[in-house]
Amino acid sequence: MPTTHATAHAKAGMIARLNHPDYDRWASQIKRTGGCRQPIHLRGKVDHYDPATGQLLHRYTTRTEPDGILRVPCKTRRASRCPACAETYRADTYHLIRAGLVGGKGVPETVTSHPTLFVTLTAPSFGAAHTRREHGGKVQPCHARRNATTCPHDRVMSCTTRHGRDDPRLGEPLCPDCYDYTGSVLFNALAPLLWKRFADSVRRHLAKLGGLLLKELRHHLTLSFAKVAEYQRRGVVHFHAVIRLDGPGGPDAPPPGWATPDSLTRAIRHAAKAVSATAPPYDDQPERVLRWGDQLDIRPITLSGDLTEQAVAGYIAKYATKAAECVGTLDRRIHSLETLDAYDLREHARRLIATCIRLGALPDLAELRLADWAHMLGFRGHFSTRSRHYSSTLGDIRADREQHARDNEITTGRLPFFDDDTVLVISEWEYAGKGHSIGDQLLAAAITGGCR
Ligand SMILES: [Zn+2]
Ligand SMILES: [Zn+2]
Ligand SMILES: [Zn+2]
């Protein structure tokens, strides 16, 4: 590698850090962040007082830490921003999803006997796009049409290529000028509402199957779920969900006898077809009704067999750390069309983002906040959500880990051992920045085995 100004600067920074007397403490801070690429810097102190006498028993201050700060992990779920923290998020999500399938983390093992399905709800088509399909292990031609039509823009609506897995054309429309970009971003914007209506409709249908009024249902049965949004290459979201039937109050009690996998399947099929969400009219355009696509996949989750609980938990956890970057777009907010040119975007992603920005400026569509969520191609929902009774929460799992870290600080003598109930703890923290200098970044990667 040629010695550029940047690498010389990095080397000087690394040498200074390595030679500094507090290097060991710095390295241990870095190890504790687990290789976070963009740690948060905190300045502050924690005082332990005796509540009876007001005596200061112990003080921790960042003043004695390297650079006078404590580095803590950024905790992002986005793998594109920080692979290390996203990996933690992925692992936590995995355990959370798995607990909802086989028990653990406060969920009883009897949950395995509750009807549980893995459901994929898809977006409808917004125009022909290059795809890769396999049939019997063989890749099929993309859009082979014997008597292919020519679109009004003179493009033949056919593609006989057997696309490779990484073909950059995958997800791109056969004709970008025919493609319904408006429909695509409106669908993403309304997908969270569509999901909510879907879940409500499943409950209503189940109540009907059980001969109950909807308001009586919760005294008999709880619909528990964990879902994750996945971007398709064409830039629309799909939802994958674990949907489970519990007794009243959650997984501790079994659902009533009539609530079988079969009745859950029927309720899901019904709901996926029945629900819609409407985008308001704007300019000379009429209102637009959006629904789920025809492809609905419902599969039982079993402990052995095709779709195991590990596979499902792994699948959901993997998508929980992704954003729309898989379609070659950005993982940060975009503020105007002009700034778009600064990014190296594929045409399809650029058009989706531009459509969000254009529609986002219309007062009639203001409530969809499309401009704010242009970088997510219109989707402003949560990537990974769980209903209240699904299993333990990410917060609980994090608290467990933090308690573990605290125990470690106590055994290594950095924190005093006080019974939490008998001391008064007063903490003061302030945000003091984020990230690493270029030299620190290289050193941190070497210490924690990070690749960048
Ligand atoms: Zn991080
Ligand atoms: Zn193709
Ligand atoms: Zn066309």
Short mmCIF file of N, CA and C in Angstrom, two decimals, residues 77 121 188 191-192 195 226-232 236-241 315-324 326 376 379-385:
data_model
loop_
_atom_site.label_atom_id
_atom_site.label_comp_id
_atom_site.label_asym_id
_atom_site.label_seq_id
_atom_site.Cartn_x
_atom_site.Cartn_y
_atom_site.Cartn_z
N ARG A 77 -28.63 -1.85 15.17
CA ARG A 77 -29.00 -3.16 14.63
C ARG A 77 -28.53 -3.28 13.18
N LEU A 121 -45.89 -12.85 4.30
CA LEU A 121 -46.84 -12.00 3.56
C LEU A 121 -46.04 -11.18 2.56
N ASN A 188 -44.98 0.25 0.57
CA ASN A 188 -44.06 0.24 1.72
C ASN A 188 -44.56 1.15 2.84
N ALA A 191 -47.51 -0.58 4.51
CA ALA A 191 -47.33 -1.97 4.97
C ALA A 191 -47.54 -2.13 6.49
N PRO A 192 -47.05 -1.20 7.33
CA PRO A 192 -47.31 -1.38 8.77
C PRO A 192 -48.80 -1.36 9.10
N TRP A 195 -50.28 -4.61 8.03
CA TRP A 195 -49.98 -5.66 9.01
C TRP A 195 -50.95 -5.58 10.20
N ALA A 226 -44.09 -12.63 16.35
CA ALA A 226 -42.84 -11.91 16.19
C ALA A 226 -42.69 -11.77 14.70
N LYS A 227 -42.39 -10.56 14.23
CA LYS A 227 -42.29 -10.41 12.79
C LYS A 227 -41.07 -9.60 12.41
N VAL A 228 -40.66 -9.77 11.17
CA VAL A 228 -39.51 -9.03 10.67
C VAL A 228 -39.81 -8.61 9.24
N ALA A 229 -39.34 -7.42 8.88
CA ALA A 229 -39.54 -6.94 7.52
C ALA A 229 -38.30 -7.29 6.71
N GLU A 230 -38.50 -7.76 5.52
CA GLU A 230 -37.37 -8.06 4.64
C GLU A 230 -37.55 -7.33 3.32
N TYR A 231 -36.53 -6.62 2.89
CA TYR A 231 -36.61 -5.97 1.58
C TYR A 231 -36.33 -6.96 0.47
N GLN A 232 -37.21 -6.97 -0.49
CA GLN A 232 -36.95 -7.72 -1.70
C GLN A 232 -36.00 -6.89 -2.56
N VAL A 236 -39.40 -3.59 -2.29
CA VAL A 236 -40.62 -3.62 -1.46
C VAL A 236 -40.38 -4.53 -0.26
N VAL A 237 -41.14 -4.27 0.81
CA VAL A 237 -40.96 -5.11 2.00
C VAL A 237 -41.90 -6.31 1.97
N HIS A 238 -41.39 -7.39 2.50
CA HIS A 238 -42.19 -8.57 2.81
C HIS A 238 -42.15 -8.71 4.33
N PHE A 239 -43.13 -9.37 4.89
CA PHE A 239 -43.07 -9.66 6.32
C PHE A 239 -42.99 -11.16 6.53
N HIS A 240 -42.04 -11.55 7.38
CA HIS A 240 -41.98 -12.94 7.84
C HIS A 240 -42.40 -12.91 9.30
N ALA A 241 -43.27 -13.82 9.69
CA ALA A 241 -43.75 -13.77 11.06
C ALA A 241 -43.92 -15.16 11.66
N TYR A 315 -33.45 -17.19 10.68
CA TYR A 315 -33.96 -16.43 9.54
C TYR A 315 -34.43 -15.05 9.98
N ILE A 316 -35.26 -15.02 11.00
CA ILE A 316 -35.80 -13.75 11.49
C ILE A 316 -34.68 -12.86 12.03
N ALA A 317 -33.77 -13.47 12.77
CA ALA A 317 -32.68 -12.68 13.37
C ALA A 317 -31.79 -12.08 12.28
N LYS A 318 -31.59 -12.82 11.21
CA LYS A 318 -30.73 -12.33 10.13
C LYS A 318 -31.34 -11.07 9.51
N TYR A 319 -32.62 -11.11 9.21
CA TYR A 319 -33.24 -9.96 8.56
C TYR A 319 -33.38 -8.78 9.50
N ALA A 320 -33.38 -9.06 10.81
CA ALA A 320 -33.53 -7.97 11.78
C ALA A 320 -32.36 -6.98 11.71
N THR A 321 -31.22 -7.40 11.17
CA THR A 321 -30.06 -6.50 11.15
C THR A 321 -29.88 -5.81 9.80
N LYS A 322 -30.82 -6.06 8.89
CA LYS A 322 -30.66 -5.48 7.55
C LYS A 322 -31.57 -4.27 7.39
N ALA A 323 -31.15 -3.35 6.53
CA ALA A 323 -32.03 -2.25 6.16
C ALA A 323 -32.27 -2.38 4.67
N ALA A 324 -32.53 -1.27 4.02
CA ALA A 324 -32.79 -1.34 2.59
C ALA A 324 -31.49 -1.36 1.79
N CYS A 326 -29.72 -3.59 0.99
CA CYS A 326 -29.62 -4.75 0.10
C CYS A 326 -30.10 -4.41 -1.32
N MET A 376 -35.53 4.56 3.13
CA MET A 376 -36.09 3.23 3.39
C MET A 376 -37.14 2.90 2.31
N PHE A 379 -40.81 2.85 3.60
CA PHE A 379 -41.21 2.04 4.76
C PHE A 379 -40.74 2.73 6.05
N ARG A 380 -41.69 3.02 6.96
CA ARG A 380 -41.27 3.68 8.19
C ARG A 380 -41.63 2.85 9.42
N GLY A 381 -41.84 1.57 9.20
CA GLY A 381 -42.19 0.71 10.33
C GLY A 381 -40.94 0.19 11.02
N HIS A 382 -41.16 -0.62 12.02
CA HIS A 382 -40.04 -1.26 12.70
C HIS A 382 -39.66 -2.51 11.94
N PHE A 383 -38.38 -2.80 11.96
CA PHE A 383 -37.90 -3.96 11.24
C PHE A 383 -38.25 -5.24 11.91
N SER A 384 -38.23 -5.20 13.23
CA SER A 384 -38.39 -6.43 13.96
C SER A 384 -39.27 -6.10 15.15
N THR A 385 -40.45 -6.67 15.20
CA THR A 385 -41.35 -6.37 16.31
C THR A 385 -41.95 -7.66 16.86
#
